[in-house]
Tab-separated table of C-alpha atoms in Angstrom:
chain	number	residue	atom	x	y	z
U	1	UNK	CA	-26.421	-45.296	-74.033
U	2	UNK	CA	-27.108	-48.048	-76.416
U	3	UNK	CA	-23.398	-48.455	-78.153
U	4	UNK	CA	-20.649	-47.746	-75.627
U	5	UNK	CA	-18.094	-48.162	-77.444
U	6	UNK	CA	-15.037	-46.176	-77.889
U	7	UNK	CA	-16.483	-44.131	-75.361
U	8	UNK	CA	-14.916	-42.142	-72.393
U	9	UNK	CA	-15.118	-44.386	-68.863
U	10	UNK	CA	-13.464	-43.070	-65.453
U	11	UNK	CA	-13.656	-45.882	-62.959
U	12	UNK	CA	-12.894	-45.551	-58.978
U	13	UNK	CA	-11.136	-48.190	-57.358
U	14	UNK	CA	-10.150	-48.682	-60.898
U	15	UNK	CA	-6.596	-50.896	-59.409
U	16	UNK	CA	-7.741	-54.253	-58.414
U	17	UNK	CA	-11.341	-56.605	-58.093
U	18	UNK	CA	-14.432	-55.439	-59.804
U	19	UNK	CA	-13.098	-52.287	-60.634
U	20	UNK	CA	-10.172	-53.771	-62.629
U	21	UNK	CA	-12.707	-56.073	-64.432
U	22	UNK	CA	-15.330	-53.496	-65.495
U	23	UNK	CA	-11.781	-51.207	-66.777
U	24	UNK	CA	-11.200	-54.106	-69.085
U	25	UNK	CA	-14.634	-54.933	-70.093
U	26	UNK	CA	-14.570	-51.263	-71.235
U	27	UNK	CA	-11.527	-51.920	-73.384
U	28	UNK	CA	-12.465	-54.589	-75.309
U	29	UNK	CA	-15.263	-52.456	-76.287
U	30	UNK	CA	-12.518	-49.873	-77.395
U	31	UNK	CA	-13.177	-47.412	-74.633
U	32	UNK	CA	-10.645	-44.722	-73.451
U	33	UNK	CA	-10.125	-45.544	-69.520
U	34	UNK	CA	-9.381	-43.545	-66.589
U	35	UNK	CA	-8.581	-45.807	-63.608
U	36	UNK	CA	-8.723	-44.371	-60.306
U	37	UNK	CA	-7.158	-45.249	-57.250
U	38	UNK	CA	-5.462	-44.430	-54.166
U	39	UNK	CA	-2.700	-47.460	-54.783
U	40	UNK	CA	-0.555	-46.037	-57.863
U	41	UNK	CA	1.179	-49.580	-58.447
U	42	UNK	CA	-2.151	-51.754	-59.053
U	43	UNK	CA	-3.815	-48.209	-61.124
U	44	UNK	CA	-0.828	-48.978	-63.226
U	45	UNK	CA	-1.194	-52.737	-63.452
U	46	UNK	CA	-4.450	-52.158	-64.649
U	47	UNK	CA	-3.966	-49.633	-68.014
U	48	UNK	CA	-1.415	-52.277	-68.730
U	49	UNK	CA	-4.222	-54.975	-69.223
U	50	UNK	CA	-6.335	-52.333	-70.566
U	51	UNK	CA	-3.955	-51.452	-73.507
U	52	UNK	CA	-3.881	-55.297	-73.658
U	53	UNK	CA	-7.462	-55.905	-74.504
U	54	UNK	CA	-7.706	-53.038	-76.941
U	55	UNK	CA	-8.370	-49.916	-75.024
U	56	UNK	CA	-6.141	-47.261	-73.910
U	57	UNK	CA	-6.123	-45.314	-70.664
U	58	UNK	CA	-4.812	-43.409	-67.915
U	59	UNK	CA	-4.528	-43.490	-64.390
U	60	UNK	CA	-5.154	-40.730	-61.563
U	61	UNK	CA	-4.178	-41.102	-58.151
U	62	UNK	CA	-7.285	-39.799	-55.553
U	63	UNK	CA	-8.656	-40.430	-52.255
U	64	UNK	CA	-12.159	-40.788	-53.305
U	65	UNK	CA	-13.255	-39.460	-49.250
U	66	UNK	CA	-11.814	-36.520	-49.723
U	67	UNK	CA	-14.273	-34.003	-52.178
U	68	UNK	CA	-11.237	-31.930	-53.233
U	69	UNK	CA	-9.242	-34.900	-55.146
U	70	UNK	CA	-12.368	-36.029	-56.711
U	71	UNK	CA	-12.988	-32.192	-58.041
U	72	UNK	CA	-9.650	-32.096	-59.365
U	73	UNK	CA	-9.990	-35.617	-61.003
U	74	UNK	CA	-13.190	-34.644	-62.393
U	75	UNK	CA	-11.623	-31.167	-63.512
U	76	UNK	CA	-9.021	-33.112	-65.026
U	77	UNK	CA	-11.032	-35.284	-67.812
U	78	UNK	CA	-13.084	-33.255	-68.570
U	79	UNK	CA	-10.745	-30.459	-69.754
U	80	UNK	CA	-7.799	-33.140	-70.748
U	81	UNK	CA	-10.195	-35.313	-72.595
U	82	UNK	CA	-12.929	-32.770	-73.406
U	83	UNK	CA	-16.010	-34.478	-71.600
U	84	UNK	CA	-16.495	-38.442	-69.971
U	85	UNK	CA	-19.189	-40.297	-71.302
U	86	UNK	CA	-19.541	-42.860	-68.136
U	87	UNK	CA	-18.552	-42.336	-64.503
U	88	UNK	CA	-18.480	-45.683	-62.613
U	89	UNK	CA	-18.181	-45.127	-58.632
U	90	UNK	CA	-16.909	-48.295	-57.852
U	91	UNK	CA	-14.575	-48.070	-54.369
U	92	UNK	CA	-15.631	-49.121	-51.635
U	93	UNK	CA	-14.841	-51.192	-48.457
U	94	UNK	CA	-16.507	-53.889	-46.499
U	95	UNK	CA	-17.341	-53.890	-42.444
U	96	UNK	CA	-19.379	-56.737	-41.018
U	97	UNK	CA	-21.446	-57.262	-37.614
U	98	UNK	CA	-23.942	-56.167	-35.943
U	99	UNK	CA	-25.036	-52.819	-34.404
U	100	UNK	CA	-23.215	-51.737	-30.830
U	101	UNK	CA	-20.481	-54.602	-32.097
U	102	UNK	CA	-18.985	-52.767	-35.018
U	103	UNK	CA	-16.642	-49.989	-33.685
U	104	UNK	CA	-18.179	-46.206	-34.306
U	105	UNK	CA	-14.538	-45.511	-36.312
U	106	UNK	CA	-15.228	-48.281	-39.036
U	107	UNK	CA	-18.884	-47.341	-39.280
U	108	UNK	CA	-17.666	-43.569	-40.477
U	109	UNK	CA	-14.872	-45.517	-42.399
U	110	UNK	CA	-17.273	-47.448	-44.210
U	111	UNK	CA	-20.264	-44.362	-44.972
U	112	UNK	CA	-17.236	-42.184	-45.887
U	113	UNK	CA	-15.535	-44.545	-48.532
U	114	UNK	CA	-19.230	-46.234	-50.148
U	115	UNK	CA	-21.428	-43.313	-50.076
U	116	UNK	CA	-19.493	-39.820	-49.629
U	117	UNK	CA	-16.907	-41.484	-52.412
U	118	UNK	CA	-20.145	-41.836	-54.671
U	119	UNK	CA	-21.987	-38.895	-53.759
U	120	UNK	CA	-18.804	-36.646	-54.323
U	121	UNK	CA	-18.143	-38.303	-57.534
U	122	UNK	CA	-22.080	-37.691	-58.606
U	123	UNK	CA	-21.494	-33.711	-57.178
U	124	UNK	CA	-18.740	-33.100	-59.365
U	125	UNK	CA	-19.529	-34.753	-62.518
U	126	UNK	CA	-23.167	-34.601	-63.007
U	127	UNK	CA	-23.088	-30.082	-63.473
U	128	UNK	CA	-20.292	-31.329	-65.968
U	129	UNK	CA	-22.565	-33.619	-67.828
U	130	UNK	CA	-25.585	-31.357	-68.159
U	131	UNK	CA	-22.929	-28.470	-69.946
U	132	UNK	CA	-22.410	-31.158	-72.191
U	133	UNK	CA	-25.737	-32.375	-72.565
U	134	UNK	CA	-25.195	-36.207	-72.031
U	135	UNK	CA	-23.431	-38.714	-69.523
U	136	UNK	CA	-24.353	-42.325	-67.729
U	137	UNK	CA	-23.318	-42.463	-64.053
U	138	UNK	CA	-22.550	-46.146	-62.858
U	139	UNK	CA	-23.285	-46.417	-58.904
U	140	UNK	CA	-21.963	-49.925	-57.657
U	141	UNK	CA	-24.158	-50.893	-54.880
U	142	UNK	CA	-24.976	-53.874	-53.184
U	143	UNK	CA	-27.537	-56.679	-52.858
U	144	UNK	CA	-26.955	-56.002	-49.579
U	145	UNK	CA	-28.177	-52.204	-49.921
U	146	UNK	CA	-31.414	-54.357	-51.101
U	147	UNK	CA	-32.056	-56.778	-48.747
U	148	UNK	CA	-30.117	-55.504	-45.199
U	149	UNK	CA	-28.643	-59.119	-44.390
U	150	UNK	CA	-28.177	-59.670	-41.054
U	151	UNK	CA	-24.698	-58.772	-39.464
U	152	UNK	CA	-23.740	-56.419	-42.230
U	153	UNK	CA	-25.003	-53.277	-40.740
U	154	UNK	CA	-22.451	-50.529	-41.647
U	155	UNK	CA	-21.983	-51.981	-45.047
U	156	UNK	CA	-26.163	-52.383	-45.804
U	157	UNK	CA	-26.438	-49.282	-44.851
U	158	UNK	CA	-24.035	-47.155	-46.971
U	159	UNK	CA	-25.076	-49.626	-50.114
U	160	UNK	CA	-28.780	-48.873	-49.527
U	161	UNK	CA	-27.648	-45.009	-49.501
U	162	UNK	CA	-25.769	-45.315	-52.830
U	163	UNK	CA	-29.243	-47.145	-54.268
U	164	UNK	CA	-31.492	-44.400	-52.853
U	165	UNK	CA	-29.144	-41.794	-54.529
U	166	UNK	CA	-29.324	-43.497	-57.755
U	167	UNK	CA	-32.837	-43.753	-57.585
U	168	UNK	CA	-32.734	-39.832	-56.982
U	169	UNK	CA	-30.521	-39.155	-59.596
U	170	UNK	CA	-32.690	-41.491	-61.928
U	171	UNK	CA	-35.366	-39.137	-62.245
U	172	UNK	CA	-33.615	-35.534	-61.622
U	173	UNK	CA	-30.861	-35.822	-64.289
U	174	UNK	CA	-33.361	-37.338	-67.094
U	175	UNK	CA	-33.811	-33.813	-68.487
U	176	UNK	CA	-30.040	-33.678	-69.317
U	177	UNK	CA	-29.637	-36.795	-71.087
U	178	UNK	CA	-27.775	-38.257	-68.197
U	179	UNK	CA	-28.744	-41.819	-67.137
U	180	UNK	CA	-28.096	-43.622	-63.741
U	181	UNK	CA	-27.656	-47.264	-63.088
U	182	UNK	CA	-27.339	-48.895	-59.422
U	183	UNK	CA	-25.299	-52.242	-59.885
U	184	UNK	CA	-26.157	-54.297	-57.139
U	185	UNK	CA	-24.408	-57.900	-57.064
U	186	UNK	CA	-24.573	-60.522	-54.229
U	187	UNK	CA	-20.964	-62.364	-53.055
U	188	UNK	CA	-18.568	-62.808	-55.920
U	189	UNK	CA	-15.117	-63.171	-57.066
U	190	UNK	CA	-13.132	-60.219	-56.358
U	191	UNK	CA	-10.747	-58.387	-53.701
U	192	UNK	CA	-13.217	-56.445	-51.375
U	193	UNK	CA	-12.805	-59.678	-48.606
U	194	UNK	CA	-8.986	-58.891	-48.565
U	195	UNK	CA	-9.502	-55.500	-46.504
U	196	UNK	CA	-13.023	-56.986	-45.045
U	197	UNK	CA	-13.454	-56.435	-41.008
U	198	UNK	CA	-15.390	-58.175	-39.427
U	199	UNK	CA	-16.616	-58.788	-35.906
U	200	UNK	CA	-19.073	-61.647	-36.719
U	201	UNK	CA	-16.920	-64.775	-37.706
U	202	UNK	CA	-20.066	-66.552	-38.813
U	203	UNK	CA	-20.377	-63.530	-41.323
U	204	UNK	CA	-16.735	-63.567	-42.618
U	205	UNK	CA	-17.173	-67.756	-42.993
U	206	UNK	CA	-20.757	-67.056	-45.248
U	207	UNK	CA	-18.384	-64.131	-47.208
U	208	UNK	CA	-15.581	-66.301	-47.977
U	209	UNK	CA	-17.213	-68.856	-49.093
U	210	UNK	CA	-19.592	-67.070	-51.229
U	211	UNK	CA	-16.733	-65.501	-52.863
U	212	UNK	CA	-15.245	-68.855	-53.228
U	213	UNK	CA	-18.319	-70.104	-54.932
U	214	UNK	CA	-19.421	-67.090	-56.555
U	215	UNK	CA	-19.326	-65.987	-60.554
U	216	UNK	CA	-15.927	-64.376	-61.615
U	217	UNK	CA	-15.470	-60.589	-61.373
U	218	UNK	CA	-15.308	-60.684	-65.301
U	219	UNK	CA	-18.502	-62.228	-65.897
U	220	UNK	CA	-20.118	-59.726	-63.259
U	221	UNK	CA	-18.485	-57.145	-65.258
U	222	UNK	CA	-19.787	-58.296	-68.475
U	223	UNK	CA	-23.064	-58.364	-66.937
U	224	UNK	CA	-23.112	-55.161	-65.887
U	225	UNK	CA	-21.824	-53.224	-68.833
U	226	UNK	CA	-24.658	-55.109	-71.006
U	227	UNK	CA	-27.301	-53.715	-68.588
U	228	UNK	CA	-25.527	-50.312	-68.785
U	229	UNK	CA	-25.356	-50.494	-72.631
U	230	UNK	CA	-29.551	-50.902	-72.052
U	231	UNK	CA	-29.549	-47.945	-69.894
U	232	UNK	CA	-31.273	-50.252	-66.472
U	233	UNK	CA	-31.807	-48.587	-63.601
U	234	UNK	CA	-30.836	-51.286	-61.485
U	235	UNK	CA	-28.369	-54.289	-62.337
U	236	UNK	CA	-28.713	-57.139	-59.810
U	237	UNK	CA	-26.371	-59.963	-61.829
U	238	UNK	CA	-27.574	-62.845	-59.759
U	239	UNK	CA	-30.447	-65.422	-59.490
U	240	UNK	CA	-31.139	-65.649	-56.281
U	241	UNK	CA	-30.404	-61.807	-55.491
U	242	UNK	CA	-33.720	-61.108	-58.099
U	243	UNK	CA	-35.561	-64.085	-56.347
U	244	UNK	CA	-35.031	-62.685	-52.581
U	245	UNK	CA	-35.306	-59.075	-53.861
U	246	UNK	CA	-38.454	-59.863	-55.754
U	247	UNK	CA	-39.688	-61.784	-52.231
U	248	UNK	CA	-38.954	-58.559	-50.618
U	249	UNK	CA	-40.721	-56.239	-52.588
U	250	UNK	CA	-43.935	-58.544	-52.578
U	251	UNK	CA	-44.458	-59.504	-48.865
U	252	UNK	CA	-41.813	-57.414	-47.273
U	253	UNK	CA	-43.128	-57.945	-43.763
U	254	UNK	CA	-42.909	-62.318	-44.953
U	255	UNK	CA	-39.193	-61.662	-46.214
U	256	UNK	CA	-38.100	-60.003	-42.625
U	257	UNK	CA	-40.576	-61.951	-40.217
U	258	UNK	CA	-39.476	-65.255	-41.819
U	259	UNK	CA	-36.010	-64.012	-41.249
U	260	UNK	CA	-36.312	-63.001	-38.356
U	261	UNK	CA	-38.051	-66.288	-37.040
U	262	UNK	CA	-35.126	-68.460	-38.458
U	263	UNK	CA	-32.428	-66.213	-36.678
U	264	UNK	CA	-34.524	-66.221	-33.502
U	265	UNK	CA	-34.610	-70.375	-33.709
U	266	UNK	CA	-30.551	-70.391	-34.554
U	267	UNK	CA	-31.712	-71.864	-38.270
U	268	UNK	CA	-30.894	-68.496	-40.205
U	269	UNK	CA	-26.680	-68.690	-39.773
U	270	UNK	CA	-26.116	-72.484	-40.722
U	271	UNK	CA	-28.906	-71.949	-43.494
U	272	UNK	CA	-27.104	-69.177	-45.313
U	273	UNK	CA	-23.979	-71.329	-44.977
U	274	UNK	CA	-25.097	-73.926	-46.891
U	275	UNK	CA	-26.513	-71.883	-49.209
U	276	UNK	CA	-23.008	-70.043	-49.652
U	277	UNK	CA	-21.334	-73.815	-50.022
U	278	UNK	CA	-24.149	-74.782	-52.773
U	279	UNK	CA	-23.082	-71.269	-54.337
U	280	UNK	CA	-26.845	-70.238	-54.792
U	281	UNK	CA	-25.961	-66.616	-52.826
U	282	UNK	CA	-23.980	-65.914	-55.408
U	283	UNK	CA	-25.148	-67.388	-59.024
């Protein structure tokens, strides 16, 4: 989907952090927004700053773990604007620490909210796309569904999930003119720390200040919008997230041995601190 503008966009998790920031970056290209959320008062926050950067909008209020709100939603742009050009899965959650640490309920918590919210999302609007014979689905992942950082367990897994789907759906929808793109960005400016858990302080200190450090949801957005605009399969908006990810794919035995053989000498947790304090995970 070279030009996107003016097009039809339904974001989830549309209220607050990245998904706020990739509504508006779809409004100042003069799309039509549908912002999606479970919190009503931040949904509406957002159309206000869409309308403000020269888009219009709507919001929708849905639980994006339960399949039967996101059928509705779905059945409701499509008929009420007659199709949606881009679906962006967006919400999502973050749990932190590692296996047998991380309580069994926030695991579920976690896998129901980042990959049954996208899967469901991908069910119900992907048949719709093939009747009308075109659509982009935006899957935000994770670096961390890329490269399984220590500690981060129920949150690597459910972002590796939602990159495995997308790699599914990259292939299998291509008849229908329907394109898929995996966003996958490291630590960065937004609101997913303010529900974080976490059972690894060590993990929460590296988060924070990777966040601190990190780009600005806005440039992320604008980032990911161009690579959607150029129809990538996979957006990964950082430096050093290509670098490691590129290491990985290489010698992926050297990228977890090495690893491994830091956190075994105690060298792996105050290594990826600095690293979050020089900013380099996330920039």
């Amino acid at each position: 989907m070279k030009n996107i503008r003016n097009k039809r966009v339904v974001v989830t998790g549309g209220g607050y952090g990245f998904g706020r920031a990739l509504a508006l970056e779809f409004a100042r290209l003069g799309c039509k927004v549908g912002v999606v959320d479970i919190n009503d008062v931040r949904s509406k926050e957002t159309i206000i700053m869409v309308e403000q950067a020269g888009g219009e909008g709507e919001t929708f209020h849905a639980d994006v773990t339960d399949p039967a709100a996101i059928k509705e939603m779905a059945d409701y742009f499509f008929s009420t604007w007659n199709g949606v050009d881009i679906l962006v899965n967006n919400a999502g959650i973050a749990v932190a620490g590692a296996v047998g640490d991380v309580p069994l309920e926030d695991w579920k918590a976690v896998v129901d909210i980042n990959f049954w919210g996208v899967l469901y999302g991908c069910h119900e609007f992907i048949p719709r796309m093939k009747t009308q014979g075109s659509g982009h689905i935006v899957n935000v992942a994770s670096a961390a569904g890329l490269l399984c950082i220590s500690s981060m367990g129920p949150y690597n897994v459910s972002k590796a999930a939602v990159v495995s789907l997308s790699e599914t759906l990259r292939v299998e929808a291509a008849p229908y003119n329907i394109r898929i793109t995996a966003v996958c960005p490291m630590f960065f400016n937004t609101g997913l720390l303010d529900d974080m858990k976490s059972t690894d302080p060590w993990l929460s200190e590296v988060a924070k200040t990777g966040f601190e450090n990190g780009l600005s949801a806005e440039t992320v957005a604008k980032r990911a919008v161009k690579a959607v605009s150029k129809n990538k399969c996979y957006v990964v908006p950082m430096f050093f997230g290509k670098l490691l990810w590129l290491n990985k794919r290489l010698t992926p035995s050297l990228y977890y041995n090495l690893t491994a053989w830091l956190n075994r000498h105690g060298w792996m947790k105050p290594l990826y601190l600095k690293l979050a304090r020089w900013g380099i995970l996330s920039k």
